[in-house]
Short mmCIF file of the N, C-alpha and C atoms (twelve columns), coordinates in Angstrom:
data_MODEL
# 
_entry.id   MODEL 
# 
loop_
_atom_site.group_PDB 
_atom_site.id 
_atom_site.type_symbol 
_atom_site.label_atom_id 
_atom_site.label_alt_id 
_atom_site.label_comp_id 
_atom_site.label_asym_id 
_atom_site.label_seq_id 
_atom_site.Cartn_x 
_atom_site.Cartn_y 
_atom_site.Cartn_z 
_atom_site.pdbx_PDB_model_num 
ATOM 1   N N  . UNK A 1   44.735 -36.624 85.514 1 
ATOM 2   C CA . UNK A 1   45.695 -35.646 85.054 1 
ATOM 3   C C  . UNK A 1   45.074 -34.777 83.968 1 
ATOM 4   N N  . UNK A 2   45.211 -33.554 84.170 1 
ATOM 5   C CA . UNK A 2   44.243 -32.483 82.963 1 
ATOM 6   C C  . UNK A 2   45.795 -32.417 82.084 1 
ATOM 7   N N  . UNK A 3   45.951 -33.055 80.882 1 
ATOM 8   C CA . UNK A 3   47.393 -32.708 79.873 1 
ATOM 9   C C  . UNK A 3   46.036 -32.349 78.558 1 
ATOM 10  N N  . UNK A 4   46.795 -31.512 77.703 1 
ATOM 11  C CA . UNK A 4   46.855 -31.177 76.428 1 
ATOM 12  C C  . UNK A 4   47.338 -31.196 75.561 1 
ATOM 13  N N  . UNK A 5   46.518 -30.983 74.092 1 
ATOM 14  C CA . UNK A 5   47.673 -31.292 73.299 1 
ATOM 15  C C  . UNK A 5   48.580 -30.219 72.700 1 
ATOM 16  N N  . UNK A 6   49.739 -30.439 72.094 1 
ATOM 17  C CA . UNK A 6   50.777 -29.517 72.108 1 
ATOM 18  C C  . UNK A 6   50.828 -28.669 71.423 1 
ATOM 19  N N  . UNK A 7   49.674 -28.695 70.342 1 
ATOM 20  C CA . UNK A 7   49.236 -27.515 69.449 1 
ATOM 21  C C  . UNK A 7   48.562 -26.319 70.306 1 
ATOM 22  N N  . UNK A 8   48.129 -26.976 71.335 1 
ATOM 23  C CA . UNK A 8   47.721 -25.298 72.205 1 
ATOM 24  C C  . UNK A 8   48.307 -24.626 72.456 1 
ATOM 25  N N  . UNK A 9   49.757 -24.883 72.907 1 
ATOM 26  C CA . UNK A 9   50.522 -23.733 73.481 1 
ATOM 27  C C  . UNK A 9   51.455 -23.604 72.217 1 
ATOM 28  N N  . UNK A 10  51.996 -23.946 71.153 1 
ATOM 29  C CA . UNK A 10  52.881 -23.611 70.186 1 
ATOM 30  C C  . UNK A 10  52.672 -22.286 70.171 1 
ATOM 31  N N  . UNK A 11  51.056 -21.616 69.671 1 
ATOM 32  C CA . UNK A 11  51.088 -20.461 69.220 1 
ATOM 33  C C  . UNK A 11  51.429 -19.291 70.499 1 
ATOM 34  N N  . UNK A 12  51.261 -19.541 71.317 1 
ATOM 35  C CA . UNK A 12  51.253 -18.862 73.023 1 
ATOM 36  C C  . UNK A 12  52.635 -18.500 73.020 1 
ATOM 37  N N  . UNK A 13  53.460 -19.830 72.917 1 
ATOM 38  C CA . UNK A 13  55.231 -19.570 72.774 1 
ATOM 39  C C  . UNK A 13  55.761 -18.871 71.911 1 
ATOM 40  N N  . UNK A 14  55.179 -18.752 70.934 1 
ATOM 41  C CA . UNK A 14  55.987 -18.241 70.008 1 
ATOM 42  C C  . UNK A 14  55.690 -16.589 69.936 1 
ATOM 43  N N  . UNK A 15  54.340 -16.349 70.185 1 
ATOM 44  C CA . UNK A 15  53.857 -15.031 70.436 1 
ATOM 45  C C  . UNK A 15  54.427 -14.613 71.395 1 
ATOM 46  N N  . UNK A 16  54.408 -15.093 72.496 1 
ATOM 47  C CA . UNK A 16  54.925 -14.686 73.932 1 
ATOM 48  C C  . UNK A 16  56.683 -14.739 74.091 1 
ATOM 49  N N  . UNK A 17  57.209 -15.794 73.756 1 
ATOM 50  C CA . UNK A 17  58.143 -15.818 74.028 1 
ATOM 51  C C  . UNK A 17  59.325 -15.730 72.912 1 
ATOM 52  N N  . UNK A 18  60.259 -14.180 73.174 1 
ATOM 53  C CA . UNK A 18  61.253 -14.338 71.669 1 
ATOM 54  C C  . UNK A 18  62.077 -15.323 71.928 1 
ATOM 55  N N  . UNK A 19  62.546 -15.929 70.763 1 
ATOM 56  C CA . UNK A 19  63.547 -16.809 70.418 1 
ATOM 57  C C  . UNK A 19  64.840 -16.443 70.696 1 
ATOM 58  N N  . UNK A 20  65.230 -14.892 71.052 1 
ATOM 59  C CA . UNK A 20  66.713 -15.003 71.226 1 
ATOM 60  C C  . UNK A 20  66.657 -13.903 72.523 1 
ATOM 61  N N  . UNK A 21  67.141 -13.703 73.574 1 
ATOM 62  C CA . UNK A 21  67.395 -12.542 74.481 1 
ATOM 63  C C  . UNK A 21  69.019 -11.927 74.561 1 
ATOM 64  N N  . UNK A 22  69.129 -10.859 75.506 1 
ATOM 65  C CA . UNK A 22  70.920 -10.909 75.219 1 
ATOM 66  C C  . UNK A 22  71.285 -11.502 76.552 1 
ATOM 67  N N  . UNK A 23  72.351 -12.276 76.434 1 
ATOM 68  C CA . UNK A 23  72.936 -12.619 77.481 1 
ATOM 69  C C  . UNK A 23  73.235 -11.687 78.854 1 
ATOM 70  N N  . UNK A 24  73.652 -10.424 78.379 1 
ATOM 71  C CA . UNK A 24  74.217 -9.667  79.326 1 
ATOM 72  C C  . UNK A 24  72.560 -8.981  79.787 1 
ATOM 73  N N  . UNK A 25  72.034 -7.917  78.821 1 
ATOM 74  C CA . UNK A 25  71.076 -7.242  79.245 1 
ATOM 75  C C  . UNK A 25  69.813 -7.503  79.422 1 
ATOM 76  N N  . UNK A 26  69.228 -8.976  78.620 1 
ATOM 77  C CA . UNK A 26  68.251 -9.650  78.756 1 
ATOM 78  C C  . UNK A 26  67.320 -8.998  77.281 1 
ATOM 79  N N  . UNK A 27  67.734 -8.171  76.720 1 
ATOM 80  C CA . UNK A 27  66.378 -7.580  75.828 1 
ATOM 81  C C  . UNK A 27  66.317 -8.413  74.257 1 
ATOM 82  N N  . UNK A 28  64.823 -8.826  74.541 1 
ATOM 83  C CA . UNK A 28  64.789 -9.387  73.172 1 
ATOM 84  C C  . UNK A 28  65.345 -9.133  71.852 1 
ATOM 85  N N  . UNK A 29  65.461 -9.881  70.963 1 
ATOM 86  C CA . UNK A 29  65.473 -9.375  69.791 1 
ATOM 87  C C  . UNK A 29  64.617 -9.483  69.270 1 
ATOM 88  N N  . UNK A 30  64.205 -8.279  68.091 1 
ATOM 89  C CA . UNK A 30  63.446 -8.578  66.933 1 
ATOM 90  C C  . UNK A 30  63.468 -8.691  66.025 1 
ATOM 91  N N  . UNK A 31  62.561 -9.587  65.469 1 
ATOM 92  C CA . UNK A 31  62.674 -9.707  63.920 1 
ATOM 93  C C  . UNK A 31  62.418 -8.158  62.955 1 
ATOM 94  N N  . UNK A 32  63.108 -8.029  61.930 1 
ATOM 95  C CA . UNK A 32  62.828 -6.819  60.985 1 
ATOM 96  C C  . UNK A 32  62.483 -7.769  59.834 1 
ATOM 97  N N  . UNK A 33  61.130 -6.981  59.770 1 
ATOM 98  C CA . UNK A 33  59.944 -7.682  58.773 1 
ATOM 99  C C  . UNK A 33  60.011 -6.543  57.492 1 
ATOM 100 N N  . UNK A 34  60.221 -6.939  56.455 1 
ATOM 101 C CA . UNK A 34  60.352 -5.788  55.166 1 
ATOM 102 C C  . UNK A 34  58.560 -6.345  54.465 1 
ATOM 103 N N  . UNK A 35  57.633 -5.374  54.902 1 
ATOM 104 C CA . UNK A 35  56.217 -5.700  54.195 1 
ATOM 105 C C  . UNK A 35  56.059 -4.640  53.056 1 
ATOM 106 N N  . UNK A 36  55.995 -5.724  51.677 1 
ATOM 107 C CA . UNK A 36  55.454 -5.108  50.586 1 
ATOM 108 C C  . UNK A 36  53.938 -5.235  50.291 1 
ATOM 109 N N  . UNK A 37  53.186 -4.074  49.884 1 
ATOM 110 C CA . UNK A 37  52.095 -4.832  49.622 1 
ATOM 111 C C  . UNK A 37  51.799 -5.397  47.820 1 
ATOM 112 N N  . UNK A 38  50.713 -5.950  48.483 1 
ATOM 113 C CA . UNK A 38  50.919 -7.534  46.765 1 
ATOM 114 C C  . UNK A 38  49.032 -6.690  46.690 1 
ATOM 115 N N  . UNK A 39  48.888 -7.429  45.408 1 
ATOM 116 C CA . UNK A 39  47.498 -7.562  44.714 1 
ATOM 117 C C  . UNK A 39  46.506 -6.218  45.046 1 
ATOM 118 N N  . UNK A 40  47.207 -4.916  44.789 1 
ATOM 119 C CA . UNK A 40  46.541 -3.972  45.098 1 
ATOM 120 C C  . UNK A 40  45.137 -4.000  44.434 1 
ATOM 121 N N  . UNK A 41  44.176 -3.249  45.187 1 
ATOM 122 C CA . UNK A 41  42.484 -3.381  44.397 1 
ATOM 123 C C  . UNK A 41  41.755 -1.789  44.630 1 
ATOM 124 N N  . UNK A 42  42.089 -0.944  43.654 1 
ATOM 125 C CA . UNK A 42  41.250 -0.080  44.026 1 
ATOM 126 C C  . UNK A 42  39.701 -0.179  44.021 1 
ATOM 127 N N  . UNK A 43  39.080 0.638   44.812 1 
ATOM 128 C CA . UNK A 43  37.307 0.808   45.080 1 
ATOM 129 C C  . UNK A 43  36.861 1.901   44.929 1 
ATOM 130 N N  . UNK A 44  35.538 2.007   44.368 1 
ATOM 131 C CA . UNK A 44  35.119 3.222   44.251 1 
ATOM 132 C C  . UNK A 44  34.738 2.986   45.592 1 
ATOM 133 N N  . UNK A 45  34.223 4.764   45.975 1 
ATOM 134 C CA . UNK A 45  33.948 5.686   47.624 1 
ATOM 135 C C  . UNK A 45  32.624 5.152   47.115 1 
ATOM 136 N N  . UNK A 46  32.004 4.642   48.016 1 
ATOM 137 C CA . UNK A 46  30.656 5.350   48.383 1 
ATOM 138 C C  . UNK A 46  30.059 5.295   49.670 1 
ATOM 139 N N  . UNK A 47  29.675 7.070   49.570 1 
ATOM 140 C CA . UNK A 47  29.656 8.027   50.426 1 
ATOM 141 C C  . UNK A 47  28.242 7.262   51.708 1 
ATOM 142 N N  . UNK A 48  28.050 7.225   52.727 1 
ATOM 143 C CA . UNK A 48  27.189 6.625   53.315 1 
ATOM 144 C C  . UNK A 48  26.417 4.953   52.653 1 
ATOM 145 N N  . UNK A 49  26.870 4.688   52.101 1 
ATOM 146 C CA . UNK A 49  25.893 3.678   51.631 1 
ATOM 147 C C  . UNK A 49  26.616 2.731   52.475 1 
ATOM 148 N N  . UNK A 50  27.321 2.247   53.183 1 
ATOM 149 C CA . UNK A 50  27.404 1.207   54.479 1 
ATOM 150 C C  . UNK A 50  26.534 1.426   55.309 1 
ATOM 151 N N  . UNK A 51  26.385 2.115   55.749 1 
ATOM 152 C CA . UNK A 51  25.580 2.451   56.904 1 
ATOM 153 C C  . UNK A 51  24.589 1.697   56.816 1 
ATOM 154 N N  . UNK A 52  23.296 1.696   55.679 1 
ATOM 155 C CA . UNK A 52  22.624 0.248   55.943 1 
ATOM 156 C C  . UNK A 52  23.048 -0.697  55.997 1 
ATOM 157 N N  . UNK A 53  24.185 -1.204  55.276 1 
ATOM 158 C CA . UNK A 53  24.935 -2.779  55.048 1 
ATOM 159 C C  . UNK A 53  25.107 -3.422  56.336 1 
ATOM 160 N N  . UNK A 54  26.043 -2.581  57.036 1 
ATOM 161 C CA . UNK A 54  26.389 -2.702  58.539 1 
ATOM 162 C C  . UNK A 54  26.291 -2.082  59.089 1 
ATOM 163 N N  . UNK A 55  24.969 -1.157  59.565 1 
ATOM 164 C CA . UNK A 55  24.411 -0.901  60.649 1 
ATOM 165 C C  . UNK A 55  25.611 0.307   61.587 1 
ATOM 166 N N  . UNK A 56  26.105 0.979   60.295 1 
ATOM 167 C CA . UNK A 56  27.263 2.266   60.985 1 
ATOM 168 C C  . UNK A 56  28.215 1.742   61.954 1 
ATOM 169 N N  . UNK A 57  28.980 0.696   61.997 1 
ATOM 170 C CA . UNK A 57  29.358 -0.190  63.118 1 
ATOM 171 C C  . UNK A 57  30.994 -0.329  61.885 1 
ATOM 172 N N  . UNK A 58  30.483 -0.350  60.571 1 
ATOM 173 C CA . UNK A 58  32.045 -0.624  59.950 1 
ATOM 174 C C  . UNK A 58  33.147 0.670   60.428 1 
ATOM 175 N N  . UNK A 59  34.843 0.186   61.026 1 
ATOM 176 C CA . UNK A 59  35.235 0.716   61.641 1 
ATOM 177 C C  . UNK A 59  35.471 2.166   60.214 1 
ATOM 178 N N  . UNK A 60  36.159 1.762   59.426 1 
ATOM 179 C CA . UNK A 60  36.562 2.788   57.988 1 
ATOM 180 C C  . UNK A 60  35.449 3.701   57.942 1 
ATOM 181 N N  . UNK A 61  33.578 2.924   57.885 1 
ATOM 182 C CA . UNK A 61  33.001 4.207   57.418 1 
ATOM 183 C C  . UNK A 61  33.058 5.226   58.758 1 
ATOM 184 N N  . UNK A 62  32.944 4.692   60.200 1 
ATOM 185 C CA . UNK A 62  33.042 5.280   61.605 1 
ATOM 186 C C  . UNK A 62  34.134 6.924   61.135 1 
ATOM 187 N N  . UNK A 63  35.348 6.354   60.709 1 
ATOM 188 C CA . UNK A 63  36.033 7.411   60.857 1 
ATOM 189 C C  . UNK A 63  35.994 8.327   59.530 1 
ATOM 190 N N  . UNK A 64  35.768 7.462   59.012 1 
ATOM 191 C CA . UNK A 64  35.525 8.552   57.026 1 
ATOM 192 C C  . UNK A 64  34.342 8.707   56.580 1 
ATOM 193 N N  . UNK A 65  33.393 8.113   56.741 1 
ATOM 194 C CA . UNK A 65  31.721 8.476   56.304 1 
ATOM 195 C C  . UNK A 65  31.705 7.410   54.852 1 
ATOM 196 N N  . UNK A 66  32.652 6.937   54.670 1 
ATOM 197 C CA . UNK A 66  32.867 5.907   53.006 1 
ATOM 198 C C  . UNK A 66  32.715 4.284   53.813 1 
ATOM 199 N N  . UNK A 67  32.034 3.674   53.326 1 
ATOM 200 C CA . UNK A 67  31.889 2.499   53.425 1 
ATOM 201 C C  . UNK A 67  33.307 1.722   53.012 1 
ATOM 202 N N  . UNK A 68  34.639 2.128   52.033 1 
ATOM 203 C CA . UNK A 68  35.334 1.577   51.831 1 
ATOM 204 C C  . UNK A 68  36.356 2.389   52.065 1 
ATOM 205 N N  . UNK A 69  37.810 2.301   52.464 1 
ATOM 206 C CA . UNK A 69  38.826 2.949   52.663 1 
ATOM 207 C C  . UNK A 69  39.628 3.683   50.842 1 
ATOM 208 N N  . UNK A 70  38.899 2.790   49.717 1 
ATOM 209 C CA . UNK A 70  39.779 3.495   48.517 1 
ATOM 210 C C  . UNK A 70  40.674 2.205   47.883 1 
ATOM 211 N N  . UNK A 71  41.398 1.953   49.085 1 
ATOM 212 C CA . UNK A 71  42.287 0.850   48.366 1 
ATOM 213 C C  . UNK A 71  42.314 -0.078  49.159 1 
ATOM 214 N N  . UNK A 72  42.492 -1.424  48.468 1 
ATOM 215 C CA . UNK A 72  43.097 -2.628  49.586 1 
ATOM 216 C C  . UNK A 72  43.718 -3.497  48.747 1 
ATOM 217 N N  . UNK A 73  44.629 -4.272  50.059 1 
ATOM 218 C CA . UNK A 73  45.699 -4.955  49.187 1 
ATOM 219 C C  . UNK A 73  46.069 -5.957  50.788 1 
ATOM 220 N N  . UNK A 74  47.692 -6.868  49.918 1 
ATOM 221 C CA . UNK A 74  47.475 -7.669  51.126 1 
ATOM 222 C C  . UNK A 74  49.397 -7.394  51.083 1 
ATOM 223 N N  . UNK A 75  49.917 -8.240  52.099 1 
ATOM 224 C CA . UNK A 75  50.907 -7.443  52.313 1 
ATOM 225 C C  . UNK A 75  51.767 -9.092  51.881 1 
ATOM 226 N N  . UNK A 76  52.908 -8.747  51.405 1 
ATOM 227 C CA . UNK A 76  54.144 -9.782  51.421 1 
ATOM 228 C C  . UNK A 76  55.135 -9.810  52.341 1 
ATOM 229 N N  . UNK A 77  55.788 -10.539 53.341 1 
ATOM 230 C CA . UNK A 77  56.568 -10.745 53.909 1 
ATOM 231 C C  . UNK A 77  57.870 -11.033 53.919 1 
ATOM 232 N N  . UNK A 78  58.830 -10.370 54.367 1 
ATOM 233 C CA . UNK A 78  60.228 -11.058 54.452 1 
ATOM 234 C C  . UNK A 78  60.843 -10.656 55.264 1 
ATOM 235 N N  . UNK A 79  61.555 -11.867 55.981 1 
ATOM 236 C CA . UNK A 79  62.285 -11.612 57.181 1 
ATOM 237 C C  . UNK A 79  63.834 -10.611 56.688 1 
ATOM 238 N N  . UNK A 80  64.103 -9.754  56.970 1 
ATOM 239 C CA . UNK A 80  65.138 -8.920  56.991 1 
ATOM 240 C C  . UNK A 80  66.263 -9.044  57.616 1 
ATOM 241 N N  . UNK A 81  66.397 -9.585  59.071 1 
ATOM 242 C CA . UNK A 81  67.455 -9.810  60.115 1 
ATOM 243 C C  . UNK A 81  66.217 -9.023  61.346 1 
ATOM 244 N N  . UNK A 82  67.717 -9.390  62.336 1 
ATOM 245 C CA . UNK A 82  66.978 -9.362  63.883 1 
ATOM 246 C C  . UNK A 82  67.524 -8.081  64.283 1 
ATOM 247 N N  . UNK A 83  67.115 -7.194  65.259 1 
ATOM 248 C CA . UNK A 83  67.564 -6.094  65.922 1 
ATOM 249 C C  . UNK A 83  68.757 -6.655  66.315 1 
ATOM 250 N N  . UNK A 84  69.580 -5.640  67.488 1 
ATOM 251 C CA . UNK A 84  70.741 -6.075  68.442 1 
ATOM 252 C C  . UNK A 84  71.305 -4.679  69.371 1 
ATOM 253 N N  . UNK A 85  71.165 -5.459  70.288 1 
ATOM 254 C CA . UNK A 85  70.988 -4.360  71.662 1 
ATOM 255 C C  . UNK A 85  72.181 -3.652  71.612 1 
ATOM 256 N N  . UNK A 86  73.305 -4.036  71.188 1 
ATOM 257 C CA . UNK A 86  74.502 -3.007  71.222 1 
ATOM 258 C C  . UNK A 86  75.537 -4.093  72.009 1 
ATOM 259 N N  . UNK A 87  74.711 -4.556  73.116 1 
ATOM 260 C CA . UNK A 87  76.519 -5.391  73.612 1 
ATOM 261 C C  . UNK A 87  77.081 -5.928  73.653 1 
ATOM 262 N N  . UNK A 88  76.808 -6.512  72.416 1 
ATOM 263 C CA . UNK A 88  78.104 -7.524  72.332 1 
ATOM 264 C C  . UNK A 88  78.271 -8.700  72.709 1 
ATOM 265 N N  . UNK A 89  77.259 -8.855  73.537 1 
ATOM 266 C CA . UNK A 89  78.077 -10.113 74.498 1 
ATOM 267 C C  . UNK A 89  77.521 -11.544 73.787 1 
ATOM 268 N N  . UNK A 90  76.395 -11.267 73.012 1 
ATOM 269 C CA . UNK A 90  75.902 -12.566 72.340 1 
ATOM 270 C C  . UNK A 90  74.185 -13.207 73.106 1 
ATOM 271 N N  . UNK A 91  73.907 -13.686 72.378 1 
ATOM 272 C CA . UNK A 91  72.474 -14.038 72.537 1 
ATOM 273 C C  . UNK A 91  71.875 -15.272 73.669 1 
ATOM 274 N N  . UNK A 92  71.353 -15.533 73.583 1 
ATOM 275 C CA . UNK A 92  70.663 -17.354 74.646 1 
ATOM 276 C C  . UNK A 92  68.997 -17.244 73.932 1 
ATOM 277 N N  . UNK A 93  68.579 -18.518 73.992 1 
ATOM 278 C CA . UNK A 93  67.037 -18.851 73.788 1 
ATOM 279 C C  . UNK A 93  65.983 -18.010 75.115 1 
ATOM 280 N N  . UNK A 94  64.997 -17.565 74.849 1 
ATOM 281 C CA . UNK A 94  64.299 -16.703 75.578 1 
ATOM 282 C C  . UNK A 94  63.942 -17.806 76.557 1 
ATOM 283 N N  . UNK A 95  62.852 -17.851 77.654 1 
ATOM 284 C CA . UNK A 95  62.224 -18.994 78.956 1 
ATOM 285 C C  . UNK A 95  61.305 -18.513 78.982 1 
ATOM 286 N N  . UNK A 96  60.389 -19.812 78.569 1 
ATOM 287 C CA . UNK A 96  58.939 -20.079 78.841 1 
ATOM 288 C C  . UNK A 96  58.755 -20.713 80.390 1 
ATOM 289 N N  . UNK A 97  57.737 -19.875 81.030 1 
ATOM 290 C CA . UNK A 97  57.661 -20.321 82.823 1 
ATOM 291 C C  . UNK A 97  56.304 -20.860 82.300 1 
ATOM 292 N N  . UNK A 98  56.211 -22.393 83.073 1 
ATOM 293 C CA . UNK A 98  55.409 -23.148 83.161 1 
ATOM 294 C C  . UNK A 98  54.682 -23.453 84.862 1 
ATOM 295 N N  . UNK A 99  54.043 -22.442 85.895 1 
ATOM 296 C CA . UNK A 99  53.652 -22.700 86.936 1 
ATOM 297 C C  . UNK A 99  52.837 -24.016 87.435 1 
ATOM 298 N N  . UNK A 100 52.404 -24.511 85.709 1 
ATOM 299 C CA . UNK A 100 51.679 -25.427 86.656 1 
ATOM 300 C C  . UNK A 100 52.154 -26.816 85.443 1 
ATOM 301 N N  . UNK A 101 53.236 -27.190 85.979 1 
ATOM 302 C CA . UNK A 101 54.318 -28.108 85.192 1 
ATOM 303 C C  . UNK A 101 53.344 -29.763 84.680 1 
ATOM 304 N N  . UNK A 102 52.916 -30.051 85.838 1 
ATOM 305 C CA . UNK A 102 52.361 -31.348 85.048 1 
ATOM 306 C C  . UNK A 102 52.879 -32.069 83.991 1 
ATOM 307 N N  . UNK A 103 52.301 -32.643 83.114 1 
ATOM 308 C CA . UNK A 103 52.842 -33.660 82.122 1 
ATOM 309 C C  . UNK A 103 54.031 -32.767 81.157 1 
ATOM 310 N N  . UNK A 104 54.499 -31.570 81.230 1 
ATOM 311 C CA . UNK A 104 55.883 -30.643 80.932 1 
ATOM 312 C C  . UNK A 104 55.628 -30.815 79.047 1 
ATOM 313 N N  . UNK A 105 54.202 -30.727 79.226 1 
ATOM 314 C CA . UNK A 105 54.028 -30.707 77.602 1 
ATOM 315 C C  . UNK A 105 54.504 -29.296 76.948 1 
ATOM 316 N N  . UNK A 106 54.275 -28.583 78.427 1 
ATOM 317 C CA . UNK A 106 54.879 -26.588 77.344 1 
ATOM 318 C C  . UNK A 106 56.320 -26.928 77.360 1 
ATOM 319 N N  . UNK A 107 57.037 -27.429 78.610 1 
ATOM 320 C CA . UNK A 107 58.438 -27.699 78.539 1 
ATOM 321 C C  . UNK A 107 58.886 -28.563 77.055 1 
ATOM 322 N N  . UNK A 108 57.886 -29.347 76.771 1 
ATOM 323 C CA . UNK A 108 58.280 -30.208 75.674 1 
ATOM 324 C C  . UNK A 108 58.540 -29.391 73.907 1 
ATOM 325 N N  . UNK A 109 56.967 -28.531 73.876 1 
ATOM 326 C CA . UNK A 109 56.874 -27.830 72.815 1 
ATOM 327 C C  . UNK A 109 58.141 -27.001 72.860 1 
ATOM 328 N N  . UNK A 110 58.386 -26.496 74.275 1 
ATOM 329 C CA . UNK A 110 59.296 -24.765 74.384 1 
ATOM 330 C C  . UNK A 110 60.346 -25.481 74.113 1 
ATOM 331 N N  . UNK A 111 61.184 -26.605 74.175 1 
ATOM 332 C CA . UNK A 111 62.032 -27.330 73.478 1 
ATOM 333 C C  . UNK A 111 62.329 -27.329 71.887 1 
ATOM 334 N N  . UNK A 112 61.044 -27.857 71.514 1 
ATOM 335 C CA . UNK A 112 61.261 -28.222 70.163 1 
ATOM 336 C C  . UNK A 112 61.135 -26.888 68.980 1 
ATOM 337 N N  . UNK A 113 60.500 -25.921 69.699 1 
ATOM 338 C CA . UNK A 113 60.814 -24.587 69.622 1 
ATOM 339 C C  . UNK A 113 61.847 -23.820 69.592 1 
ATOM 340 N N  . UNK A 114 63.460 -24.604 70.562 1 
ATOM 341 C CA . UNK A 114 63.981 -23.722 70.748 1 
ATOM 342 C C  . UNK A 114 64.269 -22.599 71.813 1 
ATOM 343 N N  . UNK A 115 63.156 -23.025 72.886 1 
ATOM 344 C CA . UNK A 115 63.306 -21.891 74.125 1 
ATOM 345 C C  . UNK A 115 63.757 -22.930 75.117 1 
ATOM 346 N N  . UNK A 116 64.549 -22.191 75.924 1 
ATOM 347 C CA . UNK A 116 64.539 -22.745 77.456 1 
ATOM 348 C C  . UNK A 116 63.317 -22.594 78.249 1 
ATOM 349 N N  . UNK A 117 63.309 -23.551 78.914 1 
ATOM 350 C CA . UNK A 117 62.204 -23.294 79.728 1 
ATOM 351 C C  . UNK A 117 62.251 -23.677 81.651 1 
ATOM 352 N N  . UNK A 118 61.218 -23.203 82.294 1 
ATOM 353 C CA . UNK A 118 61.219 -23.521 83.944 1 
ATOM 354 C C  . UNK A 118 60.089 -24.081 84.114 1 
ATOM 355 N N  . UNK A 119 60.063 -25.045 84.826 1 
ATOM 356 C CA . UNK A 119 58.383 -25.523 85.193 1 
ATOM 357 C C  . UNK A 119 58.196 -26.166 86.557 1 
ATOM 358 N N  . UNK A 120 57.388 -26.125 87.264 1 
ATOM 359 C CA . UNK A 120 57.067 -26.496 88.575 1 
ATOM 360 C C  . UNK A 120 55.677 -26.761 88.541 1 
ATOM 361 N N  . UNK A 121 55.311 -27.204 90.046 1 
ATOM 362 C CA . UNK A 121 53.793 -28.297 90.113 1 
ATOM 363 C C  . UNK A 121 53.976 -28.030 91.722 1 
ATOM 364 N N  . UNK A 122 52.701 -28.018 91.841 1 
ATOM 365 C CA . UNK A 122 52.668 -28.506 93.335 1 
ATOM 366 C C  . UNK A 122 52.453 -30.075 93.929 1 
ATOM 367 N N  . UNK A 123 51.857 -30.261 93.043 1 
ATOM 368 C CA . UNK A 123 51.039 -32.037 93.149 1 
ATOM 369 C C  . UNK A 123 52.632 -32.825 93.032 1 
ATOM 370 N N  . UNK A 124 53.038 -33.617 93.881 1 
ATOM 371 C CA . UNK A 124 53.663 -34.924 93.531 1 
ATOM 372 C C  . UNK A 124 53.946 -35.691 92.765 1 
ATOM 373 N N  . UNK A 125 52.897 -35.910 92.642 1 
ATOM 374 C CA . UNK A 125 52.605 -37.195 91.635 1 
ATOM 375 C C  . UNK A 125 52.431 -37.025 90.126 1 
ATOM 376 N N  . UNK A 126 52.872 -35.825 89.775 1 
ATOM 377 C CA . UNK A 126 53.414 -35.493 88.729 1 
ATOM 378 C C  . UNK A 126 55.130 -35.286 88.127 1 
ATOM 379 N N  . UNK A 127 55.948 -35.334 89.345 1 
ATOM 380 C CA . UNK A 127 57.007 -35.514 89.626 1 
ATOM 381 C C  . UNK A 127 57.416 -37.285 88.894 1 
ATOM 382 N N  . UNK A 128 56.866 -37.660 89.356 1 
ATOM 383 C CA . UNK A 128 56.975 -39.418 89.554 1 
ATOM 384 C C  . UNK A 128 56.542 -39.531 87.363 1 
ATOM 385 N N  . UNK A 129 56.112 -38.641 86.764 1 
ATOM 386 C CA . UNK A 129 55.829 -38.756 85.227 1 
ATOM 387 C C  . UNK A 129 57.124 -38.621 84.728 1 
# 
């Protein structure tokens, strides 16, 4: 039996699959992310001097000729609330499709996650697990 462990697909589900759809129209919701940025750092420009460092390949100097963009910083997060499609009718957990079902370890994660899920196998004798 080829099974894995359940940390492989967590990140797959959660990327792939939203947590809430609409009942009636099917369209996800999304999260509204409010990003502040934190620990600003200004840089001095200088003008071509990447170009030896990294070989003209850094994407910033590519489009500006500056080895550094000026400023950088990193961003803070907070969840805001979720979109909403308009109708009303109320939400359900999104479905993770599992084609090749076996030991139903994505069925297991997409559970503990929170999603519904579908899974199938061709083999038998995975049935009988």
């Amino acid at each position: 039996f080829a099974v894995f462990p359940p940390e492989l697909v967590k990140i797959p589900i959660e990327a792939g699959c939203p947590e809430f759809v609409c009942s009636k129209c099917g369209k996800p919701r999304e999260k509204i992310i409010k990003r502040t940025p934190i620990n600003v750092r200004k840089h001095k420009l200088h003008k071509g001097k990447a170009k030896d460092a990294v070989d003209g390949k850094n994407p910033s100097y590519q489009v500006t000729g500056f080895a550094r963009t000026g400023v950088q910083f990193e961003y803070e997060s907070e969840l805001m609330g979720y979109t909403d499609c308009g109708c009303g009718a109320g939400f359900k957990p999104g479905v993770v499709l599992d084609p090749f079902g076996g030991t139903n370890t994505t069925g297991r994660v997409a559970r503990s996650l929170k999603r519904d899920w579908i899974a199938f196998d061709v083999s038998e004798e995975y049935y009988e697990i």
